[in-house]
PDB file of C-alpha atoms in Angstrom:
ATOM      1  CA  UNK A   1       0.000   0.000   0.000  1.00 54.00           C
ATOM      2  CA  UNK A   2       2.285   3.244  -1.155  1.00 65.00           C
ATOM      3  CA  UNK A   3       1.358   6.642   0.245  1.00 92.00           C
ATOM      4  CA  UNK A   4       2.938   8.575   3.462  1.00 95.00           C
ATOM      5  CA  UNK A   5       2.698   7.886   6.831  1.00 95.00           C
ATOM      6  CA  UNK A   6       2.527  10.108   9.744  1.00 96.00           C
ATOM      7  CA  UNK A   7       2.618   8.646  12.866  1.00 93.00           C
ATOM      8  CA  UNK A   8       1.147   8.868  15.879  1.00 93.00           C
ATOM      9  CA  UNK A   9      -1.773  10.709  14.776  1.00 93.00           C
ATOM     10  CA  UNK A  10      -1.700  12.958  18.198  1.00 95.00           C
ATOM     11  CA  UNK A  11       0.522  13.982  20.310  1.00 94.00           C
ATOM     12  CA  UNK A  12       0.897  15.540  23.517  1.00 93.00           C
ATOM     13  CA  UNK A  13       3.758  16.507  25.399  1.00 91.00           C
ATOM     14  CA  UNK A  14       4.382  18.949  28.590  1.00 91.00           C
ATOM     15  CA  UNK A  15       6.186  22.351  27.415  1.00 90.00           C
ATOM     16  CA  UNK A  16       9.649  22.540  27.450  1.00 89.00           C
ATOM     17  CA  UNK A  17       9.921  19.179  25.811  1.00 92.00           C
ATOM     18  CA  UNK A  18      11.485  18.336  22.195  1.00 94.00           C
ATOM     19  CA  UNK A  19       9.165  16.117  19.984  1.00 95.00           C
ATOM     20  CA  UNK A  20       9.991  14.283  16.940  1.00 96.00           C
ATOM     21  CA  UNK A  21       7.027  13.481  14.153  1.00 97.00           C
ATOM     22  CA  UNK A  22       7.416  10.870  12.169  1.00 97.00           C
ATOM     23  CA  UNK A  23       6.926  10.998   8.159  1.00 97.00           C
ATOM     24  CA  UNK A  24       7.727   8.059   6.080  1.00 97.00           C
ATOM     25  CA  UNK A  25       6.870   7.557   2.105  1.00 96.00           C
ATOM     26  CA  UNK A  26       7.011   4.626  -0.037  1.00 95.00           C
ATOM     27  CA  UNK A  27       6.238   6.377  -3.400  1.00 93.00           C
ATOM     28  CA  UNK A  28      10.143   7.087  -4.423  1.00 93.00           C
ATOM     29  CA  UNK A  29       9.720  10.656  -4.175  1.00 93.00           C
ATOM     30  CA  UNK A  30      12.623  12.964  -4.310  1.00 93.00           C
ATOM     31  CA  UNK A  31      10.875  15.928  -2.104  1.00 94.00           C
ATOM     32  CA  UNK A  32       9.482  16.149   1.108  1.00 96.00           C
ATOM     33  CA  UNK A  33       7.899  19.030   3.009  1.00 96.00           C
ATOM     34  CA  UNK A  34       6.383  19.744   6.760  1.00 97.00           C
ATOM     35  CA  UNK A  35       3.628  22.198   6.725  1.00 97.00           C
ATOM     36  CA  UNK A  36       2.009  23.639   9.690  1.00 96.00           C
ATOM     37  CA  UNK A  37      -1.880  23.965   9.672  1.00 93.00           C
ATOM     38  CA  UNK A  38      -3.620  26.571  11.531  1.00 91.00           C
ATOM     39  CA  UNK A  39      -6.634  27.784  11.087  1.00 85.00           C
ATOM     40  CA  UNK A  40      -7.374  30.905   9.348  1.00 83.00           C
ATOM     41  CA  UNK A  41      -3.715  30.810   8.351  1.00 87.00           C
ATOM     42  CA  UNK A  42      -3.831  27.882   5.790  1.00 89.00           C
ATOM     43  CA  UNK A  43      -1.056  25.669   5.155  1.00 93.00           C
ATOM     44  CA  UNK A  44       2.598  27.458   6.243  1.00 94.00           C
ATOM     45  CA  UNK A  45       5.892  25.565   5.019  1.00 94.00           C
ATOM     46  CA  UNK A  46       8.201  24.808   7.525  1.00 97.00           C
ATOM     47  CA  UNK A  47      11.054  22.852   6.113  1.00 97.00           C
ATOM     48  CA  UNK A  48      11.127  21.027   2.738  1.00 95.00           C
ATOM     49  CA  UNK A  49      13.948  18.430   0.993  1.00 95.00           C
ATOM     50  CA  UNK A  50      14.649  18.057  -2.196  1.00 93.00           C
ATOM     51  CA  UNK A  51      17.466  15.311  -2.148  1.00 93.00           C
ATOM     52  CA  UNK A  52      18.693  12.915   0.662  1.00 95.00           C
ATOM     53  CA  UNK A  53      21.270  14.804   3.081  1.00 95.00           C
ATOM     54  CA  UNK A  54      19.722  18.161   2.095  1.00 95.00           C
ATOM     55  CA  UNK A  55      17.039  20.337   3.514  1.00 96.00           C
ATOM     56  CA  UNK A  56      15.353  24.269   2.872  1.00 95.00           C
ATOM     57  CA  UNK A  57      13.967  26.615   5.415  1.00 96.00           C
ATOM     58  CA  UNK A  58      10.722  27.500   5.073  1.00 94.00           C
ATOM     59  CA  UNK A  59       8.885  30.344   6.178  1.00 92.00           C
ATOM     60  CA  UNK A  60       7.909  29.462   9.599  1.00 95.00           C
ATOM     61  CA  UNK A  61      11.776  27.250  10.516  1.00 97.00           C
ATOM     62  CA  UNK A  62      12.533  28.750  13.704  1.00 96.00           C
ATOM     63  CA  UNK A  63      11.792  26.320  16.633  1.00 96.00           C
ATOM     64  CA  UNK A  64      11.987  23.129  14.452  1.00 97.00           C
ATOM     65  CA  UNK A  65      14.506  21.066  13.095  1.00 97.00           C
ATOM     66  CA  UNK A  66      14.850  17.965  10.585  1.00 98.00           C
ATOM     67  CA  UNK A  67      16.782  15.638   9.058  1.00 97.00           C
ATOM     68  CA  UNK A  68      17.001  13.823   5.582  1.00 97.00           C
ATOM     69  CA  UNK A  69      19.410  10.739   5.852  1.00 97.00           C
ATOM     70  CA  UNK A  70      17.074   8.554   3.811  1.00 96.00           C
ATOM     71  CA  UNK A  71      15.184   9.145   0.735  1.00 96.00           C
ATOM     72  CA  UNK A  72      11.813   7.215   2.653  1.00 97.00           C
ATOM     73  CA  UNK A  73      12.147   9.526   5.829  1.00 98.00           C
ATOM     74  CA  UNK A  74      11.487  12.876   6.772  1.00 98.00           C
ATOM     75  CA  UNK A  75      11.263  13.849  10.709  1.00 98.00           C
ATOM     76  CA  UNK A  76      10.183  16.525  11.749  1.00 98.00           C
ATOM     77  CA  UNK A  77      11.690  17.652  15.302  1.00 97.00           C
ATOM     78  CA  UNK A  78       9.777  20.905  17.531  1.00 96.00           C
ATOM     79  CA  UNK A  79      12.138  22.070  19.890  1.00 94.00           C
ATOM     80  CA  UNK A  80      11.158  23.986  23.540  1.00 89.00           C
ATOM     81  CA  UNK A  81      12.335  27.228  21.477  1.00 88.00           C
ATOM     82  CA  UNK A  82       8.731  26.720  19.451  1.00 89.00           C
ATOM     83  CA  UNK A  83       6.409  29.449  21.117  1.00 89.00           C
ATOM     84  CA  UNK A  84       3.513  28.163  20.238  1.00 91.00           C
ATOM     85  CA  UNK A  85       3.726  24.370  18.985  1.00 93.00           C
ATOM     86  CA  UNK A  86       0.207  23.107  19.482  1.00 94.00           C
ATOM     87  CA  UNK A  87      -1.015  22.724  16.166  1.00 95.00           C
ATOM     88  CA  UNK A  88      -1.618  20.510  13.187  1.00 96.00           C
ATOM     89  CA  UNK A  89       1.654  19.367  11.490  1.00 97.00           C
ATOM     90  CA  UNK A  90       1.152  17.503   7.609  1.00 97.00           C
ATOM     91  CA  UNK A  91       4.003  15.562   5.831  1.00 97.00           C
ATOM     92  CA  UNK A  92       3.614  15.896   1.974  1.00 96.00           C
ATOM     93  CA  UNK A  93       6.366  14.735  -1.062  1.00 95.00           C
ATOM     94  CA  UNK A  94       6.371  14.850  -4.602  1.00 92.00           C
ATOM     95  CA  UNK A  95       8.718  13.876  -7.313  1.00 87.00           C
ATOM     96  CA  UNK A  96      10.367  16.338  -9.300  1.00 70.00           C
ATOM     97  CA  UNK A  97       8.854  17.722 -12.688  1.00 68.00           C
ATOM     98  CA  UNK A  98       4.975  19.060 -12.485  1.00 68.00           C
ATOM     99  CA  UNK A  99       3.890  16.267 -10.020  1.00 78.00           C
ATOM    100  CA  UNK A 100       1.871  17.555  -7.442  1.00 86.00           C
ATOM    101  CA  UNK A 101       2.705  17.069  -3.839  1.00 91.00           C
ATOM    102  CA  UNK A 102       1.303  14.122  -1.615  1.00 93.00           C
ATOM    103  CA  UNK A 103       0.251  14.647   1.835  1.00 95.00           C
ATOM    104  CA  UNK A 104      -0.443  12.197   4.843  1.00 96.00           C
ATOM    105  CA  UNK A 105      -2.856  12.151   7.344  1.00 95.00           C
ATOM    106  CA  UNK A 106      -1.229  14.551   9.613  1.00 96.00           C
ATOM    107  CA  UNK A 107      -0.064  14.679  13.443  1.00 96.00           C
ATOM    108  CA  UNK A 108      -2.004  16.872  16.089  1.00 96.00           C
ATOM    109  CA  UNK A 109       0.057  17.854  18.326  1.00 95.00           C
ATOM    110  CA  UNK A 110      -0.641  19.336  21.936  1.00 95.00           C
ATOM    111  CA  UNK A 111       1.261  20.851  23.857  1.00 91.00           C
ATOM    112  CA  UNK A 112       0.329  21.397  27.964  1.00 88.00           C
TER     113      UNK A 112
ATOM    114  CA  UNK B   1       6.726  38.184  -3.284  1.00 76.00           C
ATOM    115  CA  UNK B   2       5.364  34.790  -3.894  1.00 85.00           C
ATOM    116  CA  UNK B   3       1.908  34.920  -2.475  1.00 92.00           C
ATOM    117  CA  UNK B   4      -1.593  32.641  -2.903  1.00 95.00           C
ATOM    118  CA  UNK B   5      -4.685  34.750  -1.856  1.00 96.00           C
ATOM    119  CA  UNK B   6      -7.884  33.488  -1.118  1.00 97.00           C
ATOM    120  CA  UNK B   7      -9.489  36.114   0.302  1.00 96.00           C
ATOM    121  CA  UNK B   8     -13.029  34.345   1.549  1.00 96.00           C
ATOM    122  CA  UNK B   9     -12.869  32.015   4.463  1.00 95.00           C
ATOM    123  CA  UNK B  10     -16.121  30.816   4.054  1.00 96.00           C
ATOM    124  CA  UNK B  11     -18.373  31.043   1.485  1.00 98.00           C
ATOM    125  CA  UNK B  12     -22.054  29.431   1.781  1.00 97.00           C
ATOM    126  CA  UNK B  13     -24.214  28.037  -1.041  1.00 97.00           C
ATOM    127  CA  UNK B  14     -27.362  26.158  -1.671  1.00 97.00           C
ATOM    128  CA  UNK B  15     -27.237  23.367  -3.488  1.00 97.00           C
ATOM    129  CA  UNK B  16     -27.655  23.420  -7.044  1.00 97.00           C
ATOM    130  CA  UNK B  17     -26.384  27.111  -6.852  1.00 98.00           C
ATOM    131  CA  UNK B  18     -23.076  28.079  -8.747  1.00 97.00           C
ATOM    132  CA  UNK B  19     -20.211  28.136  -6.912  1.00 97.00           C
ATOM    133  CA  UNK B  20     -16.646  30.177  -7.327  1.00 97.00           C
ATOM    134  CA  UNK B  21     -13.866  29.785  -5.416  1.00 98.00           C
ATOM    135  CA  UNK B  22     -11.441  33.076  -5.455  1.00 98.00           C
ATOM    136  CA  UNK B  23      -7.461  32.494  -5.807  1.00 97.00           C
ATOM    137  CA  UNK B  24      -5.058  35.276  -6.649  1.00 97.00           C
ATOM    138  CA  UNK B  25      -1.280  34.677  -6.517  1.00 96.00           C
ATOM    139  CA  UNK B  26       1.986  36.954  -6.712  1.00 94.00           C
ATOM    140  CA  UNK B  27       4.660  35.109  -8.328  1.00 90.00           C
ATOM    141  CA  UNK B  28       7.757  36.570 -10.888  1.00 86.00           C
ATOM    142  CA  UNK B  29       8.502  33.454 -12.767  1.00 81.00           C
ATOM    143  CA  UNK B  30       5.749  30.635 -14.369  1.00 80.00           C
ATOM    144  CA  UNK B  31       3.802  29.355 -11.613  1.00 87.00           C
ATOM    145  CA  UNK B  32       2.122  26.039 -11.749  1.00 90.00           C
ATOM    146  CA  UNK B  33      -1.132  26.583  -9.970  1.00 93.00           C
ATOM    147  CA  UNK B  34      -3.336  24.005  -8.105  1.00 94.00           C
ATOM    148  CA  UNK B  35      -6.483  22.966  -6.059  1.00 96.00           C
ATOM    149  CA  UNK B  36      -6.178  20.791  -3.150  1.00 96.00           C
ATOM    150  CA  UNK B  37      -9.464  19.828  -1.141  1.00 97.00           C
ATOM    151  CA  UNK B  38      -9.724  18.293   2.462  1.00 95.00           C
ATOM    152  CA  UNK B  39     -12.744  16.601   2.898  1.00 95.00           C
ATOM    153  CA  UNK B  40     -14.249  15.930   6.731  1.00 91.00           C
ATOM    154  CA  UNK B  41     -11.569  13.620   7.933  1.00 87.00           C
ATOM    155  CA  UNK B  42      -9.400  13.078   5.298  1.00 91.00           C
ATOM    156  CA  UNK B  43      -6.223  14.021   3.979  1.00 93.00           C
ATOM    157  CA  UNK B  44      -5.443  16.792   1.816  1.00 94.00           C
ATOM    158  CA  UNK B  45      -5.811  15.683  -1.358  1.00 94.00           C
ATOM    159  CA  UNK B  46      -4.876  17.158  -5.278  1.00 94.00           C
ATOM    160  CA  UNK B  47      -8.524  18.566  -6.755  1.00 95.00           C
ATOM    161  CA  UNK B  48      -6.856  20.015 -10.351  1.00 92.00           C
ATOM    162  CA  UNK B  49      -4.062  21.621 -11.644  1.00 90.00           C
ATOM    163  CA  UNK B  50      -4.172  24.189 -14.704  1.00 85.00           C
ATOM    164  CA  UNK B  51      -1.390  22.202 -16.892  1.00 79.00           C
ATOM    165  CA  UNK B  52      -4.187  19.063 -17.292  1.00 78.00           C
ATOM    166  CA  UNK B  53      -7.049  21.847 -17.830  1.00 76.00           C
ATOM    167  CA  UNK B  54      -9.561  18.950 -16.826  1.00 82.00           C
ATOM    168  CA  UNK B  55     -12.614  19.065 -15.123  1.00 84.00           C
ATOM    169  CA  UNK B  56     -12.618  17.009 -11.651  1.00 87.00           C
ATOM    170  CA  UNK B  57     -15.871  16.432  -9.609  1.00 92.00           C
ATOM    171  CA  UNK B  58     -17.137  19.660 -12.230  1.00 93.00           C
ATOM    172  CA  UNK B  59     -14.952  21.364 -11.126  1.00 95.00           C
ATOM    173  CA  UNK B  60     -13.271  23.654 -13.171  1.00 94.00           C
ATOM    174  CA  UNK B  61     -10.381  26.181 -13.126  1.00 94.00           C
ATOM    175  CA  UNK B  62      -8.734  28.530 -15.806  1.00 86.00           C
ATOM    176  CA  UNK B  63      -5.608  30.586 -15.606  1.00 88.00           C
ATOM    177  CA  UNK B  64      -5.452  33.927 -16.132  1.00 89.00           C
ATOM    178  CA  UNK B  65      -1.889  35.154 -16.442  1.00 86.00           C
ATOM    179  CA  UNK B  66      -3.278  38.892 -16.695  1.00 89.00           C
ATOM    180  CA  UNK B  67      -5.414  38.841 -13.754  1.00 90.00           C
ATOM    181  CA  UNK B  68      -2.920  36.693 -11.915  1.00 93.00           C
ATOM    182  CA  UNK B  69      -6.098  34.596 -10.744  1.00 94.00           C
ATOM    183  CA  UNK B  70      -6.638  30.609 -10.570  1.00 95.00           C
ATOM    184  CA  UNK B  71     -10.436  30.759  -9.400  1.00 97.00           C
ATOM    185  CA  UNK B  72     -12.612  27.593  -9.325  1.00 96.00           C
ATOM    186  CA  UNK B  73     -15.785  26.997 -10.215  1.00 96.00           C
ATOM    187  CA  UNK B  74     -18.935  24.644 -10.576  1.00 97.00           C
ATOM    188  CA  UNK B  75     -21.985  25.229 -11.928  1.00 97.00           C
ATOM    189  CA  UNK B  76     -24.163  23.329  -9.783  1.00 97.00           C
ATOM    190  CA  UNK B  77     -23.089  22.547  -6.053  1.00 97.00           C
ATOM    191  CA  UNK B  78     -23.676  19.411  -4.049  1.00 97.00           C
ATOM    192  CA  UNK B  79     -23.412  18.824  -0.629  1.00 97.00           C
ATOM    193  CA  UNK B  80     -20.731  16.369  -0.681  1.00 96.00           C
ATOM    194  CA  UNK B  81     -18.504  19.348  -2.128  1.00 97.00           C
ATOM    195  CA  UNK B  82     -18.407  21.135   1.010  1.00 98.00           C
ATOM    196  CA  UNK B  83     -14.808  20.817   2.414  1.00 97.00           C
ATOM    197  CA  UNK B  84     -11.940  23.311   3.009  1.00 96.00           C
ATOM    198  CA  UNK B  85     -10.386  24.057   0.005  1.00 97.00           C
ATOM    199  CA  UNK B  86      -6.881  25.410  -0.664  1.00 97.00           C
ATOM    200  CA  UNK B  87      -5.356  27.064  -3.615  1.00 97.00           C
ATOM    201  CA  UNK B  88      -1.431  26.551  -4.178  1.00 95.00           C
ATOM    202  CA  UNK B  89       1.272  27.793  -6.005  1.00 93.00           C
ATOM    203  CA  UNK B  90       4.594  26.198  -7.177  1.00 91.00           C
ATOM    204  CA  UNK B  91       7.424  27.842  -9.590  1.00 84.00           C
ATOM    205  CA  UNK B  92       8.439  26.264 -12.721  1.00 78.00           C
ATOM    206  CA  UNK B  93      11.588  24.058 -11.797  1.00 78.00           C
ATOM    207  CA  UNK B  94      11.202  24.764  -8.354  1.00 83.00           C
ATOM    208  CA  UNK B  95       9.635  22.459  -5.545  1.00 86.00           C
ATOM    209  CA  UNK B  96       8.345  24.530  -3.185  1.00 88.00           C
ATOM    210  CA  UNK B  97       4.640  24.763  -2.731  1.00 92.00           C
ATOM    211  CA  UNK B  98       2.897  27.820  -1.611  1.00 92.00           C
ATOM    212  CA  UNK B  99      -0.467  28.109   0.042  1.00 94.00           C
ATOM    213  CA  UNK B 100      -3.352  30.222   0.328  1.00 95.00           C
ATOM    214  CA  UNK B 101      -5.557  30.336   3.620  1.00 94.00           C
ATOM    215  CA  UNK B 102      -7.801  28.488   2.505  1.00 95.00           C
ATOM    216  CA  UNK B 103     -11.917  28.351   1.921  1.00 97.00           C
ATOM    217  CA  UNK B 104     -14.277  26.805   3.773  1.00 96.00           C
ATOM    218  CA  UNK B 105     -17.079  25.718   1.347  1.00 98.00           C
ATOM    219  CA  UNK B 106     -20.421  24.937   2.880  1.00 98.00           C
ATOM    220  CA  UNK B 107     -22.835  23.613   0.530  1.00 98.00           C
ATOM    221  CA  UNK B 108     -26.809  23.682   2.342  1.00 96.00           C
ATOM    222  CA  UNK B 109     -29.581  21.466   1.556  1.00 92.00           C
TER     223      UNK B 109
END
């Protein structure tokens, strides 16, 4: 079954804590991305990879972190220095070209 | 700057009403423009793009270079097309994906 898989589905940690979310893919894609969902502000890019080893800021970096050591994985860490992490976090990828971008189920994540 | 714009965050129909979902962008280069839905529960999920200029669910969309607008549009709503849906932008060659707010399509009986 290909597609991308964000896991756990929520998430809740006390504040001060670092979390790591988990997106894997299976579809061979080149790119990944981690978008933050909030509403009434739409989808915001956080960080996005276009090869293994290799990662972009988006526009919304500061507080996170990630790393791209396989092609397949994509986590996505928020850091205590994240003022305001509760929110919706989605894992997308896409190949290169004029594919469009793929996007799992998503992590909610609270933070108390 | 690269922007998406979608500047209602709800809009509210009857069914069998027409239906037009505003999207403006900023972009310098060629921009690839396209519709995402989420549905109640479900992921995010690819509605149309302009390069396949198809018609998904009857939904349509057109590019307009000069008006630097992507809007969608159906001629007839049903109530299993209300969902949130999300206009995005990506540059020619590029991979990033910008998007817009966002609009909040309620379709009533």
């Amino acid at each position: 079954d290909g597609g991308i898989t964000q896991s756990p589905k929520y998430l809740f940690r006390k504040e001060g804590q670092n979390v790591t979310l988990s997106c894997e893919q299976n579809l061979n894609h080149d790119a990944m991305y981690w978008y933050r969902q909030d509403p009434g502000q739409g989808l915001r890019l956080i960080y996005y990879s276009q090869i293994v080893n290799d990662f972009q800021k988006g526009d919304i970096a500061e507080g996170y972190s990630v790393s791209r050591e396989k092609k397949e994985s994509f986590p996505l860490t928020v850091t205590s220095a994240q003022k305001n992490p509760t929110a919706f976090y989605l894992c997308a990828s896409s190949t290169g070209g004029r594919a469009e971008a793929f996007f799992g189920q998503g992590t909610r994540l609270t933070v108390v | 700057a690269q922007r998406v714009t979608q500047p209602e965050k709800l809009l509210s129909v009857f069914k069998g009403a027409p239906v037009e979902l505003k999207c403006n962008y900023s972009y310098s280069g060629s921009p690839e423009l396209f519709w995402y839905v989420q549905y109640s529960r479900q992921r995010l999920q690819l509605l149309l793009r302009h390069i396949s200029r198809e018609s998904i669910k009857g939904f349509t969309a057109d590019l307009n270079k000069g008006e630097t607008s992507f809007h969608l549009k159906k001629p007839f709503a049903q109530e299993e097309d209300s969902a949130m849906y999300y206009c995005a932008l990506r540059g020619v060659g590029t991979y990033k994906y910008i998007f817009g707010t966002g609009t909040r399509l309620k379709v009533l009986a």
